[in-house]
JSON list of C-alpha atoms in Angstrom, two decimals:
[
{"chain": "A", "resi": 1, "resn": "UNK", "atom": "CA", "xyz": [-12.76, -10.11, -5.14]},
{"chain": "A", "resi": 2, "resn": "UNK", "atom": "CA", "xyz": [-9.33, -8.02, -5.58]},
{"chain": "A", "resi": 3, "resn": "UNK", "atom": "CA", "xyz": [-7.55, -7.04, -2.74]},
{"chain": "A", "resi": 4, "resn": "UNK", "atom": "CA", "xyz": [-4.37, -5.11, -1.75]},
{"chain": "A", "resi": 5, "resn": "UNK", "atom": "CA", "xyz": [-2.68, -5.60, 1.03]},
{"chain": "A", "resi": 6, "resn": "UNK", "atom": "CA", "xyz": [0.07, -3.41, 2.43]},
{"chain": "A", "resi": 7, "resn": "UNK", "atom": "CA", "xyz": [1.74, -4.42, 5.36]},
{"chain": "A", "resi": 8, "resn": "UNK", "atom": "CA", "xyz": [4.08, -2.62, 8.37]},
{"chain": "A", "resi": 9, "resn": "UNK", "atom": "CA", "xyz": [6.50, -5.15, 10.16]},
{"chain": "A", "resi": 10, "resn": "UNK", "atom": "CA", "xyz": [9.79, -4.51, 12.29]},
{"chain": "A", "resi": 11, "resn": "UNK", "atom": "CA", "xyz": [12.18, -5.02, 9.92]},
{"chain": "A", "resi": 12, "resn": "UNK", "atom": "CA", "xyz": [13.95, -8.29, 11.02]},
{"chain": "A", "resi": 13, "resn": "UNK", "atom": "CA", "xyz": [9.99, -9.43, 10.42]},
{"chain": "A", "resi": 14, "resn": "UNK", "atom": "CA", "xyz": [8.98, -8.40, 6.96]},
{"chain": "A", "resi": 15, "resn": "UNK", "atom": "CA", "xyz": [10.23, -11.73, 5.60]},
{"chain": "A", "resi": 16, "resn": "UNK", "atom": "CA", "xyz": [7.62, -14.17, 7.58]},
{"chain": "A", "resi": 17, "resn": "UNK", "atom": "CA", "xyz": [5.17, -11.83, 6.34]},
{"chain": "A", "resi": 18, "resn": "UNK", "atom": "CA", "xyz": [5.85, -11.64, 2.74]},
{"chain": "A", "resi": 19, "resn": "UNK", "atom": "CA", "xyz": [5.70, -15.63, 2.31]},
{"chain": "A", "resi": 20, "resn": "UNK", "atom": "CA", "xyz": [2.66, -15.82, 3.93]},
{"chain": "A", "resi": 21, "resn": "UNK", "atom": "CA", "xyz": [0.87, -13.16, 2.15]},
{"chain": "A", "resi": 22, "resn": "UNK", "atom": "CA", "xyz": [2.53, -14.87, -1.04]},
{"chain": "A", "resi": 23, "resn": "UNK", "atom": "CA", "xyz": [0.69, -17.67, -0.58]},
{"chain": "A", "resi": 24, "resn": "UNK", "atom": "CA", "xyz": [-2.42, -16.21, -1.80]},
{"chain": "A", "resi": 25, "resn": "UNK", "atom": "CA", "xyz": [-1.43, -13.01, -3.47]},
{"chain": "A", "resi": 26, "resn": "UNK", "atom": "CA", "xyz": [1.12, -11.22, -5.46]},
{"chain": "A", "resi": 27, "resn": "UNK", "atom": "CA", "xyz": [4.18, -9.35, -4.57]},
{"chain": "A", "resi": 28, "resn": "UNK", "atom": "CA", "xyz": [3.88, -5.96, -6.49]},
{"chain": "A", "resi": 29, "resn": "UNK", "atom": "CA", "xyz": [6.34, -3.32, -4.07]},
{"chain": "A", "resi": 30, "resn": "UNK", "atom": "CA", "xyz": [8.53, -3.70, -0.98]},
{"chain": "A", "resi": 31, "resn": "UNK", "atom": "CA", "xyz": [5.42, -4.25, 1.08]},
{"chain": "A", "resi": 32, "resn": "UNK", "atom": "CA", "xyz": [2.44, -4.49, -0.95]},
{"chain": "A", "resi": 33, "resn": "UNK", "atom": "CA", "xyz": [1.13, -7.34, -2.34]},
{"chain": "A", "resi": 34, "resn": "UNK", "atom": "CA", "xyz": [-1.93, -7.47, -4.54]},
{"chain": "A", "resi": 35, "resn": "UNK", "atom": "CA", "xyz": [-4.14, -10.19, -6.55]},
{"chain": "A", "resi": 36, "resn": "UNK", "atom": "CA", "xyz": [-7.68, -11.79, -6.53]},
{"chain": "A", "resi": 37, "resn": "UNK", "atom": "CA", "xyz": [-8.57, -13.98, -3.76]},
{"chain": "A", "resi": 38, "resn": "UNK", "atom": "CA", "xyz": [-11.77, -16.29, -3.23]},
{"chain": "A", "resi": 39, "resn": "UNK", "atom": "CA", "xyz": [-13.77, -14.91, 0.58]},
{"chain": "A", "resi": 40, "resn": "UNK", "atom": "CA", "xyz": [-12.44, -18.66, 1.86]},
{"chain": "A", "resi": 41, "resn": "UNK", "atom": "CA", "xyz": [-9.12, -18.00, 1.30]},
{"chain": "A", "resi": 42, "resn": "UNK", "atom": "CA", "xyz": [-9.11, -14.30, 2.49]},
{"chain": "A", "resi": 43, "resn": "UNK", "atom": "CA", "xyz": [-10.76, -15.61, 5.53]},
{"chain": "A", "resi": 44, "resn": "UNK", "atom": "CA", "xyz": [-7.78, -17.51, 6.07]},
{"chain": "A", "resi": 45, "resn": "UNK", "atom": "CA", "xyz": [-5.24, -14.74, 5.35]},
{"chain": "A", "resi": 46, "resn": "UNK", "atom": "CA", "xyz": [-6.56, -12.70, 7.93]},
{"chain": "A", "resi": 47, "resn": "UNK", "atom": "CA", "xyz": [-6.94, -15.41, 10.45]},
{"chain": "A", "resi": 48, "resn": "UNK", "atom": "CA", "xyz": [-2.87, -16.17, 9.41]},
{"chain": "A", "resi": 49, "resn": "UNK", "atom": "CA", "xyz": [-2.12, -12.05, 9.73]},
{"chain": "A", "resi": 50, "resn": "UNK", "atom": "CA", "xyz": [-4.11, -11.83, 12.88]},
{"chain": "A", "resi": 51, "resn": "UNK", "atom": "CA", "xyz": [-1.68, -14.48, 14.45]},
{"chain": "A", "resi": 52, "resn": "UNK", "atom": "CA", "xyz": [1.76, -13.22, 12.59]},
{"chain": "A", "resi": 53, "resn": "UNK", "atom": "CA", "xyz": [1.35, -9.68, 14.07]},
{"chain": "A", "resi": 54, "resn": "UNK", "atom": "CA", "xyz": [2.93, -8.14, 17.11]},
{"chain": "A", "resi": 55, "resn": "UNK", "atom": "CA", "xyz": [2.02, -5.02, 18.94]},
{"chain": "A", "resi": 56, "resn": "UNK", "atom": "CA", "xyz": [3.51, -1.72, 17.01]},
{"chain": "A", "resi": 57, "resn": "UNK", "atom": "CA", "xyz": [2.90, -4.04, 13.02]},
{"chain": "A", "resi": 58, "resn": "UNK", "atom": "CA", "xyz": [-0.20, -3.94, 11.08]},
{"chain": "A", "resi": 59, "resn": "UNK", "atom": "CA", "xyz": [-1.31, -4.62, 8.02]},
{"chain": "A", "resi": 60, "resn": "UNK", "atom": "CA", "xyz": [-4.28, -2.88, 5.66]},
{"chain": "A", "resi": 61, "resn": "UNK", "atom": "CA", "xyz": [-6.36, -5.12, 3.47]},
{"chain": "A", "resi": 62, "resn": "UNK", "atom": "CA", "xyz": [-8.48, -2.96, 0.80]},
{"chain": "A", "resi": 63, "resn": "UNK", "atom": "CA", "xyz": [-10.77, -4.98, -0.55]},
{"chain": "A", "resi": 64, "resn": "UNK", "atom": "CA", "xyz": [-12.36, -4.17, -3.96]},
{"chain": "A", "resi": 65, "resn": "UNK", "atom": "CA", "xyz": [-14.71, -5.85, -6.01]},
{"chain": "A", "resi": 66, "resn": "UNK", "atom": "CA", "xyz": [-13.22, -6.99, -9.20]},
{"chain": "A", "resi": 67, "resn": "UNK", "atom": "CA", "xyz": [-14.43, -4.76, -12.02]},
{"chain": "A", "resi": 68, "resn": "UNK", "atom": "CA", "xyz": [-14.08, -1.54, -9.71]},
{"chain": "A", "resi": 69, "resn": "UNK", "atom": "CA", "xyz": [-10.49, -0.46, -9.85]},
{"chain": "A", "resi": 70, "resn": "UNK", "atom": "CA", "xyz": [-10.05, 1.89, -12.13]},
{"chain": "A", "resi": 71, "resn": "UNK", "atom": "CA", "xyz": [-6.46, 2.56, -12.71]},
{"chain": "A", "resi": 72, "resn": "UNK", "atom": "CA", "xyz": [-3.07, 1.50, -11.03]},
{"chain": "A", "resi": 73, "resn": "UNK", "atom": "CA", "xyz": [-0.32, 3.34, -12.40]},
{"chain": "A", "resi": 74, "resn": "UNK", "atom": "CA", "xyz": [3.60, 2.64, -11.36]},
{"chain": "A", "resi": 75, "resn": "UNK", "atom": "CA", "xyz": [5.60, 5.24, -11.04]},
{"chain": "A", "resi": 76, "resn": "UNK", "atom": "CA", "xyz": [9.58, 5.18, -11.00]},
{"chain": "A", "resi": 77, "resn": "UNK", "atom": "CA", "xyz": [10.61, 1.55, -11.39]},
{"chain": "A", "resi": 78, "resn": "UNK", "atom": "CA", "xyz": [8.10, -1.08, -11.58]},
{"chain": "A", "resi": 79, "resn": "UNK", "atom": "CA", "xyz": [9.53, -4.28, -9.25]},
{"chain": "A", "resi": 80, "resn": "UNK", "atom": "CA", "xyz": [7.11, -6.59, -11.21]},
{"chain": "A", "resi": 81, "resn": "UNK", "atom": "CA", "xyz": [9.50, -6.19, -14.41]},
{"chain": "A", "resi": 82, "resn": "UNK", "atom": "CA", "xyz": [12.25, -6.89, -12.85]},
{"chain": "A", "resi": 83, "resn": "UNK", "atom": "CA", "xyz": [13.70, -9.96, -10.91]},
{"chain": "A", "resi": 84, "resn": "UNK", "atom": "CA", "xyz": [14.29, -8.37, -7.26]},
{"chain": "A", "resi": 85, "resn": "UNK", "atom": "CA", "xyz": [11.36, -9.83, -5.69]},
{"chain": "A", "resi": 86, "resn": "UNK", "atom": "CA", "xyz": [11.39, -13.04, -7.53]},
{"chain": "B", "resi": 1, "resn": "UNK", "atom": "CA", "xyz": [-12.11, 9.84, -6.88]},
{"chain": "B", "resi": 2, "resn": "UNK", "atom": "CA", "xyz": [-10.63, 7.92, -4.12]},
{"chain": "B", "resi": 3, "resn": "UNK", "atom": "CA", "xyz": [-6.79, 6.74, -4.17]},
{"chain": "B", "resi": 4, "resn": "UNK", "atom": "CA", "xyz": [-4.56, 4.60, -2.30]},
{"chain": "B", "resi": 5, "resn": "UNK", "atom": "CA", "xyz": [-1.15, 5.54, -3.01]},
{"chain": "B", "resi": 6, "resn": "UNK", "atom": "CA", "xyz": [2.20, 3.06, -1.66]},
{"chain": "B", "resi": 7, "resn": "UNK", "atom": "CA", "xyz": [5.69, 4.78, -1.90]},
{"chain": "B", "resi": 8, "resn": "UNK", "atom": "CA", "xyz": [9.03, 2.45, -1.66]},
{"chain": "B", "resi": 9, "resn": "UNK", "atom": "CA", "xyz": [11.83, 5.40, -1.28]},
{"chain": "B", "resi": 10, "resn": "UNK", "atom": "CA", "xyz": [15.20, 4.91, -0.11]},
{"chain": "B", "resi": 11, "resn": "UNK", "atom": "CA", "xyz": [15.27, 5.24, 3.89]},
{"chain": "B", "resi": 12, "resn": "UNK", "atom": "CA", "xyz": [16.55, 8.85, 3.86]},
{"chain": "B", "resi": 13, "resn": "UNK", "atom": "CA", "xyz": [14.00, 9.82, 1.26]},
{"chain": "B", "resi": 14, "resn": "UNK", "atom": "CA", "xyz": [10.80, 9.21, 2.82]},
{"chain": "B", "resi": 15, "resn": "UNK", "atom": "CA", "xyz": [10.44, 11.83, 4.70]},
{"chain": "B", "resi": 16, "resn": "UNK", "atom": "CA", "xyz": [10.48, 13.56, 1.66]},
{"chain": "B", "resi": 17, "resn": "UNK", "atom": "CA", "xyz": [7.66, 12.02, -0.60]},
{"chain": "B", "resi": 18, "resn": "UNK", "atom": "CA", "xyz": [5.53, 11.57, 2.42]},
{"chain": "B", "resi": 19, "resn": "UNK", "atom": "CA", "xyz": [5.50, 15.29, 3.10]},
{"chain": "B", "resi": 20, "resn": "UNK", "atom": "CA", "xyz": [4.68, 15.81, -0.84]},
{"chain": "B", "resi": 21, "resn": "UNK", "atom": "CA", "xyz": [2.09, 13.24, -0.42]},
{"chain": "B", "resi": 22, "resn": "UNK", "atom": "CA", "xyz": [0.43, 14.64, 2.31]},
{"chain": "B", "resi": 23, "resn": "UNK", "atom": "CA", "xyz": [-0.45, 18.00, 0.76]},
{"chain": "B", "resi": 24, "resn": "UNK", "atom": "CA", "xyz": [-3.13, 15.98, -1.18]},
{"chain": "B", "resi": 25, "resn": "UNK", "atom": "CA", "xyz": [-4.09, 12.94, 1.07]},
{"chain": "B", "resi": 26, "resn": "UNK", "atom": "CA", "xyz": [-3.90, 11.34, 4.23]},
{"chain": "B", "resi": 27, "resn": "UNK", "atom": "CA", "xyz": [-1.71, 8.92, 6.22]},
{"chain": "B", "resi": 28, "resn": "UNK", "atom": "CA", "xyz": [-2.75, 5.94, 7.16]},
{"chain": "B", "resi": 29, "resn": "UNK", "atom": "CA", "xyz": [0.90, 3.74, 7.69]},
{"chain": "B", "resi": 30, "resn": "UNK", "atom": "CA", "xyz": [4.46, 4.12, 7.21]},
{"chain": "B", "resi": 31, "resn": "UNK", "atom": "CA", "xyz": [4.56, 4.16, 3.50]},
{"chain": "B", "resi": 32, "resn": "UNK", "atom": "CA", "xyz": [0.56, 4.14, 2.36]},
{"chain": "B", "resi": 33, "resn": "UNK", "atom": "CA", "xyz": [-2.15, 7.30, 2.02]},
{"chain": "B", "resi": 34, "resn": "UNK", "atom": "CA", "xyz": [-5.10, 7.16, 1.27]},
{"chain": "B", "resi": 35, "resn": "UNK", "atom": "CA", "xyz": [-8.09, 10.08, 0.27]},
{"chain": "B", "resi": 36, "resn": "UNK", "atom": "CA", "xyz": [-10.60, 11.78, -1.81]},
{"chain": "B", "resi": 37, "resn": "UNK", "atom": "CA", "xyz": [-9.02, 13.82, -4.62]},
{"chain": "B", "resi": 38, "resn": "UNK", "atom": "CA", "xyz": [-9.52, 15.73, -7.42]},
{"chain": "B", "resi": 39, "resn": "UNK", "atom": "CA", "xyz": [-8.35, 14.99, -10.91]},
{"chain": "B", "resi": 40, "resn": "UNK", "atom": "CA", "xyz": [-6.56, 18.27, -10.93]},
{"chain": "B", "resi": 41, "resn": "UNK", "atom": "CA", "xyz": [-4.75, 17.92, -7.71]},
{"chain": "B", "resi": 42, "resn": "UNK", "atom": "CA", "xyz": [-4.04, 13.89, -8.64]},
{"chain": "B", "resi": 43, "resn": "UNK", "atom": "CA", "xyz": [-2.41, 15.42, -11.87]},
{"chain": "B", "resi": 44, "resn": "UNK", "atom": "CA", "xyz": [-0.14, 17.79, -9.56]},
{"chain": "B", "resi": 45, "resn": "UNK", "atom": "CA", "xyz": [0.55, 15.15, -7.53]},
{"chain": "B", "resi": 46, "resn": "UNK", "atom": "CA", "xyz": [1.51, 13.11, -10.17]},
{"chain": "B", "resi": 47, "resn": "UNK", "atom": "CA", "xyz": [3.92, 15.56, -11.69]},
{"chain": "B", "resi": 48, "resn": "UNK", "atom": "CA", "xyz": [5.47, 15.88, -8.55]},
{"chain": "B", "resi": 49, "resn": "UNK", "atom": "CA", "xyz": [5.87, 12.43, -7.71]},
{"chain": "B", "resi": 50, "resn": "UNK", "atom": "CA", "xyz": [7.62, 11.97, -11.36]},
{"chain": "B", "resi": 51, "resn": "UNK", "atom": "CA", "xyz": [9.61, 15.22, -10.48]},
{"chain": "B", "resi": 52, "resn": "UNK", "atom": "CA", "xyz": [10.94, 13.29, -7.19]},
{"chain": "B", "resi": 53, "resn": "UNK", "atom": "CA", "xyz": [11.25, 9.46, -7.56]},
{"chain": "B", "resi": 54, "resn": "UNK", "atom": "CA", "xyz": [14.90, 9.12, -8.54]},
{"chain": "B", "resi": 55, "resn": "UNK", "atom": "CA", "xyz": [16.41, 5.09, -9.46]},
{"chain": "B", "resi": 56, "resn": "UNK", "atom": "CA", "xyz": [15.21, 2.63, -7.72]},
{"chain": "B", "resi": 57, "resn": "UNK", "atom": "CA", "xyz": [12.44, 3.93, -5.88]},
{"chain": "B", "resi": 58, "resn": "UNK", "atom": "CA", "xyz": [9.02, 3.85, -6.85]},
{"chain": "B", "resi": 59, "resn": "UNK", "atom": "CA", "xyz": [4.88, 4.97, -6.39]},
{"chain": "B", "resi": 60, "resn": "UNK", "atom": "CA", "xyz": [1.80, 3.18, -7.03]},
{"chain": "B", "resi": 61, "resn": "UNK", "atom": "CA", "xyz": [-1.30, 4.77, -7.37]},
{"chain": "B", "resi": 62, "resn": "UNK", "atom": "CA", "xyz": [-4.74, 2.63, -6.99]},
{"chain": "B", "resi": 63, "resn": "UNK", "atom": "CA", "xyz": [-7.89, 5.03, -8.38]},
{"chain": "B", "resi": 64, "resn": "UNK", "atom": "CA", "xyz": [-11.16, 3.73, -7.07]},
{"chain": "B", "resi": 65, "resn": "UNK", "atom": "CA", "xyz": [-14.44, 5.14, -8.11]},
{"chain": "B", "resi": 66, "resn": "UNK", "atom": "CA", "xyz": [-15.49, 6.48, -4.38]},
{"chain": "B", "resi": 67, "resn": "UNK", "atom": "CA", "xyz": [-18.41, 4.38, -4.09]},
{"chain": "B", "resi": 68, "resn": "UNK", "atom": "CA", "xyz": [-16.04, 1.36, -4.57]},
{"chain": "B", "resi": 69, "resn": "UNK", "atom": "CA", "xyz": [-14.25, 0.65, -1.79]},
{"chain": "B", "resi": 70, "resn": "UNK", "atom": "CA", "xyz": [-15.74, -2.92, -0.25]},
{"chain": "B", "resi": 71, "resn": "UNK", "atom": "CA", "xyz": [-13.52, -2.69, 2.60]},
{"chain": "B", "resi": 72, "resn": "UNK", "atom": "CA", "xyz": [-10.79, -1.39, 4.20]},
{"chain": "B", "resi": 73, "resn": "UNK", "atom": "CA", "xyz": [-9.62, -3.56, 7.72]},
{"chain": "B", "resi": 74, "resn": "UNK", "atom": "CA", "xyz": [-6.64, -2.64, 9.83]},
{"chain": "B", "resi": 75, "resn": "UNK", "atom": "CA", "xyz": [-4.84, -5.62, 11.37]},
{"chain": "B", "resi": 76, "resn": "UNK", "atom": "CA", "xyz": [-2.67, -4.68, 14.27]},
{"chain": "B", "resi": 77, "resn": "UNK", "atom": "CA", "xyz": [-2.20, -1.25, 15.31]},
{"chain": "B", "resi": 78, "resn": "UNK", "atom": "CA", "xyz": [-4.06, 0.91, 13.20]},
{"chain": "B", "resi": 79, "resn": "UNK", "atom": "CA", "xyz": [-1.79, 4.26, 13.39]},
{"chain": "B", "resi": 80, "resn": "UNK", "atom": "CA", "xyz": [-4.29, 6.44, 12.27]},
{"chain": "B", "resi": 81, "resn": "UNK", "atom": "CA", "xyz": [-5.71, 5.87, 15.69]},
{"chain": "B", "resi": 82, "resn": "UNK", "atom": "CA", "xyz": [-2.76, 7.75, 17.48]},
{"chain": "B", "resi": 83, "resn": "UNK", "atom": "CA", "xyz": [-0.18, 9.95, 17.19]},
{"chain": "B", "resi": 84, "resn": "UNK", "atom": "CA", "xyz": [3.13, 8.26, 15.70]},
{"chain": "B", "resi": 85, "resn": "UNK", "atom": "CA", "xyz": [2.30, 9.55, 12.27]},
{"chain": "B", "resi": 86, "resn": "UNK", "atom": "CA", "xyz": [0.93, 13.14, 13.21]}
]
């Protein structure tokens, strides 16, 4: 399935979150992240996200199935062309 | 249709596309709504977000067909579910 993931951390925090999510998906904006994913290894992103959170973070996971997003349009400047989040 | 929509302004400028944003749909964390909307109104908004994203910043728009949306999980504090964001 696809899935984005957009995720709310203290700031000092955002960095332990981005490599884990990284790990399994793609970085696409300051803090969302977006890609296909098997169920096994979403299973274990949550599990990981579950245990990386502290009280006043969270973290949204949309899942969609594959075929059923129909557009996703950038506006302004698209990070993915560039190399900031490389 | 249904649309998740991510903003990545500079700090002093969120307050600004989230107000614009929220005419049209509804907030669900500190840069992400989410909600039904026309294709009229999604064509306003997307004018508007054009008319306001200046360097560096940016918008992405996800369109779903309504129907489409597997899942949507909130790990953490879901802010919808109080009132920092009203």
């Amino acid at each position: 399935m696809y899935v984005v993931l957009v995720y709310d951390m203290r700031a000092e925090r955002t960095g332990r979150m981005l490599r884990l999510c990284r790990r399994y998906l793609t970085h696409v904006q300051n803090s969302v992240l977006e890609g296909e994913i098997s169920k096994g290894d979403l299973e274990r992103l949550r599990g990981e996200i579950e245990d990386t959170l502290e009280p006043g973070e969270s973290t949204i996971i949309y899942e969609l199935s594959s075929d059923t997003l129909l557009d996703r349009t950038v506006y302004g400047e698209d990070p993915t062309e560039d190399s900031r989040f490389l």
